[in-house]
Amino acid sequence: MATQERNVTDNPYRALGVGSSTLFAALRRKADGAARAASVGLAADVPQQDVFGTIDLSELSSAVRSLDNNPARRTVLRIFWPLSEASIPLLVDGGPIRRSELPDEEVAQLLFLFSWYAFLEDGSPEGATRALVLWQDLYSMDSMDARLVDLLVQEDAVGEDQAFQIVVEAQKTVALHVLERVAMAAAAAMDAGDAEKAAKLAKALLDSPIDDDLEEQALVPLGECGQRLQEQVLNLIREMPDWRLGQSTAVPEEVEQLAKLGEVLSDRHPAATDWTTTAKRWRTAQCWRMRQESLRLNNERQNSSAALNVAQEALRLSGDPEQQAKLREDIAALIKIVEEEKKHKAFDGILAITSAPSLSTVNGIGTKLYGNEPFAPDSRFHFAVLYFVLLFVPVFPLTRYLVEDGEQGGWRFLGKTRWTTSMKVHLAASCIAIAVVWISLANQPLGSAASSSASGYRPTTRLNQPTNPANEQQEIGTLNPSQGDLARTTLVSALETELTERKAEIERLDEVIAKSGDHLDANRHSLESLGARIELNDPDPYSQNEIDDHNAMVDEYERLRAGFNVSVQQHNDTLEERRRQVARHNEIVDKLNALR
């Protein structure tokens, strides 16, 4: 497909294969001859027709005659085709350019035409930058100006000053044309969805050494592209539906392109700031909808984790400082809620207990608590395993508890968990060890020890019975307890009875404390969750229903808080009563130890 460049495709100098420094009269004669030859089927090949296409030579004569009174147009066409016929093969076929063989202005013209034709074919930002720089070099060359002025003086019989003005006008036309072609390439890249390439082409245009006024005049194609994109984005905003979890958070291509165009043309196009604002409006509108979904997920669906993810994604998308501040507040509140939910979820595997286990050993035999496995959600608590011990060696695991270390020693038992793999392995190992010991003892040989009744001696002589009743009475009298012993025995019995009662009361209080503690934990979670929802709730000040719902949540929070404070006081009273019972229990134990 031929490249569309009217200054080359419709250029009569190219069509006739002559240098553009050919005077107009000679050009007209050659055009007439080419038209006659074409009419009888003898048309010649047009240079670079595979790139820029061919031209109808039968109509070339009239096209050339139209240039008779348009010297500025002739000058433009001369700039886009080599001045001398010696330069044409270098442009068409390529090859080294020897400055010694060509004037400086023809070398500069060839370098510009090489780069310009290359850009027309590939449309690359690098090609545009090179062509614009080389055009500026050609434009700044005095010898090129003089060459073009001399041609106009010969052809049109005008003065040099007038000819120079015509050349300047033609050069501005060429400069504006090449800038517009770069702008058109940028607009085409934007329409094709390649915003990055479009931005680079626009930057090449704006950074060129050509006059700034001409650059801004050339931005018309990009301005039209920006207007189209802005209208598309405004339609997206007007038709934007409510956002729901699972929908895409990707920014539409039109929004990205409009934002990119506004950024590149920020201070060079009057509508650029408006484009940037429109792109931000879409982001802001989308983020408000995502925030509404985040609040709905937390308040209605109780899905705080999903609400947090949506709020974080909205913050990443937002570009509005006020909106970002509000989203950060939401995220901070949601993080607290999620952390609290994780803590409470960690207690799901904890089974309630009615009382603390018995921890006692006699001569190293009994039950004892071992282990200090951390409880990740709360560093105040840890796991410990209750073992049956033999000589203080853990033999059989019994139960795994979640406990809290007491301030003055001991533990507070919060609940129990299912057996772990290590407990099962420990139990199996203990059973195997006991079985091995049992089998070893059972296999020892018998008969080494004889019965004492078989080898012992039992005297057959009967012992004499005592004959002194007084001695008998005295012997019997030594067995009667004294009055002091009797009083001590009575006191011990009374203290032991009271000790049993105290133990029972302490166990009862432990059950009450455990239940009230669980009740307080549940109420605390409810208060925290309700408080967070109230904090996140943002009722519409013009909606009475939303205001009533908000006030109802506040009233419910106050009711729960009052009940929670009463429960805390009752819990503390029970703890104080248990402290008194424990103190009396320890006092009785001390008295019994003294009496025994």
XYZ file of C-alpha atoms in Angstrom:
596
model
C 0.000 0.000 0.000
C 1.427 3.365 -1.062
C 2.276 5.966 1.575
C -0.051 8.957 1.412
C 2.045 12.150 1.299
C 0.566 14.667 -1.108
C 3.753 16.707 -1.302
C 5.541 13.660 -2.700
C 2.779 11.608 -4.350
C 1.426 14.553 -6.392
C 4.842 16.157 -6.894
C 5.380 16.818 -10.649
C 9.163 16.929 -10.219
C 9.052 13.317 -8.952
C 6.543 12.289 -11.624
C 8.843 13.558 -14.401
C 12.046 12.321 -12.721
C 13.686 15.748 -12.841
C 15.408 17.793 -10.154
C 13.168 20.303 -8.392
C 15.522 23.130 -9.392
C 14.185 22.742 -12.948
C 12.691 26.052 -14.014
C 8.942 26.207 -14.381
C 8.937 26.722 -18.178
C 11.052 23.601 -18.725
C 8.856 21.709 -16.250
C 5.750 22.637 -18.217
C 7.273 21.467 -21.517
C 8.289 18.135 -19.972
C 4.774 17.716 -18.534
C 3.198 18.304 -21.943
C 5.545 15.775 -23.528
C 4.825 13.184 -20.809
C 1.075 13.673 -21.298
C 1.374 13.083 -25.071
C 3.535 9.990 -24.521
C 1.040 8.636 -21.988
C -1.810 9.109 -24.436
C -0.141 6.681 -26.868
C 0.900 4.201 -24.164
C 4.518 5.303 -23.749
C 4.353 6.393 -20.107
C 7.690 6.326 -18.247
C 8.258 4.867 -14.794
C 7.800 7.256 -11.887
C 10.588 7.243 -9.265
C 9.663 5.616 -5.924
C 6.230 4.627 -7.191
C 6.428 1.476 -5.026
C 6.534 3.741 -1.945
C 4.453 6.774 -2.844
C 2.409 5.392 -5.747
C 2.176 6.602 -9.313
C 0.480 9.617 -10.919
C -1.786 9.983 -13.933
C 0.634 11.498 -16.448
C -2.195 12.330 -18.845
C -3.444 14.902 -16.307
C 0.002 16.070 -15.268
C 0.083 18.917 -17.748
C -2.962 20.636 -16.223
C -1.604 20.046 -12.709
C 1.657 21.790 -13.635
C -0.128 24.723 -15.258
C -2.067 25.274 -11.974
C 1.291 26.084 -10.344
C 1.929 28.991 -12.705
C 0.453 31.576 -10.331
C 1.347 29.765 -7.093
C 5.076 30.224 -6.449
C 4.709 29.276 -2.754
C 3.273 25.874 -3.715
C 6.086 25.334 -6.242
C 8.607 26.075 -3.475
C 6.966 23.547 -1.120
C 7.119 20.861 -3.830
C 10.801 21.704 -4.490
C 11.621 21.164 -0.810
C 10.082 17.653 -0.875
C 12.122 16.472 -3.910
C 15.897 16.647 -4.567
C 16.968 19.893 -6.181
C 19.305 18.324 -8.755
C 18.972 15.237 -10.890
C 22.313 14.034 -9.514
C 20.720 13.677 -6.069
C 17.730 11.648 -7.230
C 19.532 8.246 -7.539
C 20.925 8.679 -4.023
C 17.424 9.186 -2.644
C 15.829 6.416 -4.714
C 18.545 3.769 -4.714
C 20.543 4.765 -1.629
C 24.302 4.894 -1.359
C 26.970 7.063 0.277
C 26.522 10.838 0.105
C 29.815 12.569 -0.767
C 29.774 16.157 0.334
C 32.511 16.967 -2.141
C 30.196 16.069 -5.030
C 27.044 17.938 -3.860
C 26.371 21.413 -2.508
C 25.715 21.672 1.224
C 22.047 22.510 0.778
C 21.479 19.408 -1.369
C 23.207 17.204 1.221
C 21.033 18.694 3.986
C 17.925 18.249 1.807
C 18.776 14.591 1.132
C 19.308 13.888 4.846
C 15.932 15.432 5.661
C 14.140 13.552 2.856
C 15.750 10.243 3.890
C 14.527 10.657 7.482
C 11.118 12.023 6.473
C 10.370 9.200 4.035
C 11.500 6.677 6.672
C 9.133 8.190 9.253
C 6.243 8.114 6.783
C 6.817 4.363 6.408
C 7.346 3.269 10.042
C 5.729 6.105 12.056
C 8.200 5.646 14.918
C 8.785 8.338 17.579
C 12.541 8.060 16.966
C 12.011 8.641 13.220
C 9.845 11.673 13.946
C 12.473 13.168 16.241
C 15.222 12.672 13.618
C 13.140 14.126 10.773
C 12.124 17.216 12.763
C 15.712 17.949 13.768
C 16.972 17.540 10.188
C 14.189 19.760 8.873
C 15.257 22.485 11.276
C 18.830 22.107 9.994
C 17.618 22.527 6.405
C 15.355 25.446 7.334
C 18.244 27.262 9.020
C 20.564 26.931 6.015
C 21.143 30.251 4.221
C 22.392 28.574 1.031
C 19.077 26.702 0.731
C 17.181 29.966 1.117
C 19.353 31.596 -1.536
C 18.863 28.705 -3.952
C 15.076 28.835 -3.618
C 15.006 32.632 -3.870
C 17.121 32.561 -7.046
C 14.716 30.087 -8.696
C 11.723 32.334 -7.953
C 13.508 35.403 -9.261
C 14.208 33.606 -12.554
C 10.734 32.116 -12.920
C 8.437 34.873 -11.717
C 10.481 38.005 -12.382
C 10.077 39.207 -8.795
C 12.529 40.984 -6.563
C 14.691 39.133 -4.111
C 12.826 40.520 -1.084
C 9.492 39.377 -2.441
C 10.969 36.033 -3.403
C 12.427 35.660 0.104
C 8.995 36.285 1.662
C 7.538 33.585 -0.590
C 10.264 31.156 0.501
C 9.641 31.930 4.189
C 5.904 31.328 3.691
C 6.611 28.015 1.955
C 9.022 26.944 4.678
C 6.391 27.632 7.368
C 3.936 25.576 5.341
C 6.418 22.690 5.235
C 7.173 22.977 8.971
C 3.475 22.994 9.866
C 2.872 20.066 7.522
C 5.555 17.815 9.019
C 4.387 18.690 12.556
C 0.787 17.905 11.618
C 1.832 14.550 10.148
C 3.544 13.683 13.456
C 0.411 14.778 15.350
C -1.731 12.639 13.031
C 0.523 9.649 13.684
C 0.161 10.250 17.453
C -3.647 10.481 17.148
C -3.710 7.265 15.067
C -1.610 5.478 17.708
C -4.001 6.691 20.425
C -7.026 5.478 18.448
C -5.287 2.120 18.040
C -4.910 1.846 21.810
C -1.154 2.461 21.929
C -1.130 5.367 24.387
C 2.587 4.953 25.074
C 3.572 5.406 21.434
C 1.150 8.304 21.054
C 2.699 10.037 24.069
C 6.219 9.605 22.666
C 5.188 11.010 19.279
C 3.505 13.991 20.946
C 6.612 14.574 23.040
C 8.793 14.437 19.909
C 6.575 17.089 18.359
C 6.595 19.376 21.401
C 10.329 18.977 22.013
C 11.312 19.703 18.413
C 13.464 22.771 17.628
C 10.687 24.159 15.392
C 8.850 27.328 16.437
C 6.490 26.787 19.430
C 3.586 28.576 17.757
C 3.734 26.217 14.799
C 3.932 23.241 17.167
C 0.746 24.284 18.944
C -1.022 24.925 15.625
C -0.113 21.373 14.597
C -1.835 19.856 17.640
C -5.258 19.971 15.972
C -5.414 16.172 15.299
C -4.487 15.437 18.917
C -7.030 18.004 20.109
C -9.753 16.259 18.115
C -8.621 12.907 19.539
C -8.773 14.344 23.066
C -12.307 15.661 22.511
C -13.478 12.237 21.305
C -11.902 10.509 24.292
C -13.356 13.045 26.716
C -16.865 12.476 25.413
C -16.410 8.706 25.717
C -15.211 9.032 29.326
C -18.111 11.338 30.220
C -20.500 8.705 28.843
C -18.800 6.085 31.008
C -19.326 8.308 34.062
C -22.985 8.948 33.238
C -23.705 5.251 32.670
C -21.543 3.931 35.527
C -23.435 1.177 37.448
C -23.043 0.273 41.124
C -19.832 -1.652 41.749
C -20.039 -5.103 43.324
C -17.461 -7.502 44.737
C -15.899 -9.611 41.986
C -16.182 -6.981 39.270
C -13.067 -5.752 37.491
C -11.115 -2.842 38.935
C -9.259 -2.202 35.680
C -9.316 1.370 34.399
C -10.964 1.581 30.935
C -8.622 2.209 28.029
C -10.365 5.505 27.207
C -9.667 6.857 30.696
C -5.991 5.861 30.564
C -5.589 7.404 27.109
C -7.293 10.662 28.100
C -5.154 10.964 31.235
C -1.994 10.286 29.214
C -2.914 12.852 26.578
C -3.710 15.461 29.225
C -0.388 14.781 30.939
C 1.693 15.100 27.744
C -0.068 18.255 26.504
C -0.484 19.715 29.999
C 0.674 23.281 29.281
C 0.606 23.281 25.461
C -3.078 22.696 24.701
C -5.953 24.729 26.214
C -8.138 21.641 26.825
C -5.415 19.440 28.357
C -6.247 20.367 31.967
C -9.917 19.615 31.365
C -9.010 16.195 29.963
C -6.962 15.360 33.049
C -9.839 16.477 35.298
C -12.330 14.313 33.385
C -10.090 11.237 33.721
C -9.800 11.886 37.474
C -13.585 12.279 37.698
C -14.028 8.736 36.416
C -11.560 7.394 38.981
C -13.232 9.353 41.788
C -16.722 8.168 40.810
C -15.549 4.559 40.572
C -13.814 4.754 43.945
C -16.914 6.140 45.687
C -18.898 3.187 44.343
C -16.222 0.790 45.544
C -16.300 2.441 48.989
C -20.072 1.974 49.126
C -19.554 -1.724 48.365
C -16.899 -1.922 51.095
C -19.301 -0.453 53.647
C -22.066 -2.810 52.513
C -19.812 -5.843 52.834
C -18.849 -4.869 56.378
C -22.199 -3.596 57.693
C -24.646 -5.925 55.948
C -22.653 -9.024 55.038
C -20.300 -8.961 58.060
C -17.458 -9.730 55.638
C -14.753 -7.442 56.995
C -11.882 -9.105 55.105
C -13.540 -8.580 51.718
C -14.489 -5.034 52.739
C -10.843 -4.333 53.589
C -9.624 -5.660 50.225
C -12.120 -3.505 48.327
C -11.169 -0.381 50.314
C -7.462 -0.979 49.674
C -8.099 -1.454 45.943
C -10.149 1.756 45.877
C -7.294 3.637 47.573
C -4.872 2.357 44.915
C -7.203 3.567 42.180
C -8.126 6.947 43.692
C -6.378 10.164 42.755
C -8.446 12.531 44.891
C -6.706 13.617 48.159
C -9.972 14.040 50.092
C -11.201 10.664 48.952
C -7.865 9.041 49.781
C -8.017 10.433 53.343
C -11.511 8.973 53.827
C -10.441 5.599 52.449
C -7.425 5.523 54.768
C -9.758 6.069 57.731
C -11.949 3.183 56.520
C -8.941 0.924 56.067
C -7.618 1.673 59.571
C -11.009 0.834 61.116
C -11.398 -2.318 58.999
C -7.915 -3.535 59.945
C -8.913 -3.311 63.635
C -12.117 -5.251 62.947
C -10.288 -7.955 60.966
C -7.664 -8.343 63.685
C -10.354 -8.701 66.348
C -12.192 -11.264 64.222
C -8.970 -13.224 63.795
C -8.484 -13.266 67.549
C -12.005 -14.504 68.174
C -11.760 -17.018 65.345
C -8.655 -18.427 67.001
C -10.848 -19.306 70.011
C -13.216 -21.379 67.851
C -11.199 -24.510 68.547
C -11.155 -23.877 72.305
C -13.726 -25.953 74.236
C -15.321 -24.526 77.365
C -14.573 -26.045 80.779
C -16.676 -25.886 83.949
C -13.783 -25.963 86.400
C -10.024 -26.017 86.636
C -8.362 -29.478 86.732
C -6.871 -30.918 89.914
C -3.108 -30.425 90.104
C -1.635 -32.534 92.912
C 1.059 -35.153 93.448
C 1.842 -37.521 96.323
C 5.383 -38.839 96.424
C 5.827 -37.811 92.793
C 2.633 -39.531 91.619
C -0.356 -37.533 90.417
C -1.144 -34.856 87.812
C 1.017 -31.951 86.737
C 0.936 -29.240 84.026
C 3.753 -29.016 81.472
C 4.439 -26.921 78.340
C 4.479 -23.306 77.206
C 3.350 -23.361 73.554
C 2.563 -19.771 72.433
C -0.985 -18.785 71.508
C -0.438 -16.660 68.385
C -3.475 -14.327 68.567
C -2.697 -13.208 72.131
C 0.747 -13.364 73.731
C -0.794 -13.328 77.229
C -1.993 -16.918 76.790
C -0.242 -20.188 76.028
C -1.011 -23.908 75.735
C -0.023 -26.440 78.408
C -0.702 -30.186 78.719
C -1.947 -31.918 81.866
C -0.004 -35.159 82.425
C -0.287 -38.096 84.787
C 3.196 -38.206 86.299
C 5.189 -40.989 87.936
C 8.114 -39.740 90.031
C 7.387 -36.354 88.395
C 8.043 -37.865 84.936
C 5.194 -37.158 82.428
C 3.736 -40.533 81.501
C 0.203 -40.116 80.129
C -1.073 -36.890 78.516
C -4.584 -36.168 79.728
C -5.785 -32.808 78.399
C -4.370 -29.813 76.535
C -5.423 -26.476 78.072
C -5.260 -22.819 77.057
C -4.021 -21.015 80.165
C -2.916 -17.614 81.399
C -0.122 -17.278 83.934
C -1.276 -15.860 87.250
C 0.354 -12.761 88.701
C 1.324 -14.614 91.872
C 1.931 -18.033 90.341
C -0.486 -20.681 89.120
C -2.659 -20.461 86.042
C -6.042 -19.296 84.891
C -7.622 -22.041 82.775
C -9.477 -20.560 79.774
C -10.504 -23.748 77.956
C -9.287 -27.002 76.521
C -8.456 -28.217 73.014
C -8.434 -31.477 71.139
C -5.436 -33.751 71.342
C -2.441 -32.870 69.199
C -0.321 -35.335 67.253
C 2.531 -35.003 69.739
C 0.206 -35.969 72.601
C -0.934 -39.068 70.732
C 2.679 -40.023 69.999
C 3.599 -39.506 73.665
C 0.709 -41.725 74.803
C 1.665 -44.461 72.346
C 5.306 -44.336 73.443
C 4.321 -44.561 77.120
C 2.033 -47.540 76.466
C 4.764 -49.329 74.518
C 7.297 -48.711 77.308
C 4.914 -50.036 79.988
C 4.148 -53.103 77.865
C 7.868 -53.829 77.428
C 8.479 -53.572 81.200
C 5.446 -55.769 81.959
C 6.548 -58.479 79.538
C 10.086 -58.398 80.929
C 8.863 -58.944 84.510
C 6.451 -61.653 83.451
C 9.253 -63.661 81.826
C 11.514 -63.837 84.953
C 11.985 -67.525 86.382
C 9.999 -68.488 89.519
C 11.004 -70.799 92.590
C 13.913 -68.802 93.886
C 11.822 -67.561 96.801
C 10.073 -70.085 99.100
C 7.118 -69.530 101.252
C 7.947 -68.393 104.764
C 5.324 -70.779 106.187
C 7.162 -73.724 104.654
C 10.631 -72.939 105.962
C 9.843 -70.867 109.019
C 9.422 -72.144 112.643
C 6.225 -71.720 114.573
C 6.565 -72.501 118.336
C 3.952 -74.868 119.661
C 4.281 -73.817 123.273
C 1.430 -71.579 124.370
C 2.319 -68.401 126.206
C 1.026 -67.890 129.696
C -1.837 -65.467 130.141
C -1.228 -62.594 132.564
C -2.529 -63.326 136.020
C -2.407 -59.885 137.592
C -5.628 -58.061 136.899
C -4.008 -54.873 138.007
C -1.256 -55.229 135.461
C -3.843 -56.047 132.819
C -5.842 -52.985 133.719
C -2.705 -50.874 133.653
C -1.757 -52.247 130.231
C -5.179 -51.552 128.914
C -5.180 -48.069 130.481
C -2.137 -47.028 128.412
C -4.250 -47.364 125.239
C -6.839 -44.672 126.184
C -6.242 -41.215 124.670
C -5.744 -38.263 126.947
C -8.201 -35.388 127.155
C -5.796 -33.088 125.175
C -5.549 -35.589 122.344
C -9.296 -35.814 122.179
C -9.677 -32.013 121.877
C -7.025 -31.887 119.156
C -8.729 -34.649 117.245
C -12.035 -32.830 117.448
C -10.454 -29.586 116.185
C -8.739 -31.335 113.306
C -12.013 -32.936 112.291
C -13.796 -29.593 112.360
C -11.049 -27.900 110.335
C -11.052 -30.686 107.749
C -14.815 -30.341 107.389
C -14.501 -26.576 106.872
C -11.605 -27.125 104.441
C -13.808 -29.390 102.324
C -16.531 -26.750 102.314
C -14.059 -24.041 101.293
C -12.739 -26.178 98.437
C -16.269 -26.782 97.191
C -17.062 -23.057 97.396
C -13.855 -22.127 95.528
C -14.683 -24.636 92.767
C -18.190 -23.187 92.512
C -16.770 -19.671 92.263
C -14.296 -20.830 89.590
C -17.237 -22.037 87.484
C -19.040 -18.733 87.947
C -15.876 -16.759 87.074
C -15.204 -18.846 83.960
C -18.757 -18.393 82.694
C -18.811 -14.668 83.448
C -15.399 -14.262 81.757
C -16.690 -15.951 78.591
C -19.800 -13.761 78.797
C -17.655 -10.619 79.108
C -15.449 -11.641 76.159
C -18.507 -12.167 73.971
C -20.024 -8.824 75.032
C -16.702 -7.036 74.456
C -16.533 -8.423 70.907
C -20.115 -7.315 70.252
C -19.352 -3.829 71.545
C -16.187 -3.510 69.449
C -17.894 -4.748 66.277
C -20.904 -2.478 66.774
C -18.640 0.482 67.579
C -16.609 -0.099 64.406
C -19.780 -0.315 62.305
C -21.034 2.934 63.814
C -17.684 4.552 63.026
C -17.793 3.362 59.405
C -21.468 4.206 58.918
C -21.835 7.468 57.026
C -25.591 8.207 56.806
C -26.936 10.564 54.195
C -27.909 13.747 56.107
C -30.927 14.099 53.812
C -32.214 10.538 54.369
C -34.343 10.162 57.503
C -34.281 6.355 57.254
C -30.474 6.252 57.276
C -30.343 8.699 60.215
C -32.886 6.592 62.170
C -30.896 3.407 61.488
C -27.704 5.137 62.647
C -29.364 6.406 65.867
C -30.793 2.939 66.548
C -27.275 1.468 66.355
C -26.026 4.142 68.767
C -28.873 3.363 71.243
C -28.104 -0.358 71.007
C -24.422 0.375 71.664
C -25.264 2.399 74.813
C -27.555 -0.383 76.071
C -24.874 -3.019 75.556
C -22.237 -0.806 77.185
C -24.377 -0.281 80.310
C -25.011 -4.018 80.615
C -21.328 -4.729 80.063
C -20.333 -2.382 82.911
C -22.784 -4.132 85.297
C -21.376 -7.532 84.293
C -17.824 -6.292 84.892
C -18.745 -5.162 88.418
C -20.402 -8.519 89.188
C -17.357 -10.357 87.826
C -15.015 -8.307 90.004
C -17.189 -8.946 93.086
C -17.005 -12.683 92.438
C -13.220 -12.484 92.076
C -13.000 -10.670 95.414
C -15.162 -13.332 97.089
C -12.926 -16.067 95.685
C -9.878 -14.241 97.015
C -11.421 -14.253 100.509
C -12.272 -17.953 100.237
C -8.726 -18.808 99.114
C -7.269 -16.798 102.005
C -9.457 -18.686 104.514
C -8.575 -21.995 102.811
C -4.853 -21.304 103.169
C -5.357 -20.287 106.824
C -7.067 -23.625 107.575
C -4.285 -25.528 105.810
C -1.687 -23.752 107.946
C -3.602 -24.642 111.165
C -3.938 -28.299 110.148
C -0.228 -28.509 109.367
C 0.531 -27.075 112.807
C -1.808 -29.541 114.575
C -0.403 -32.527 112.715
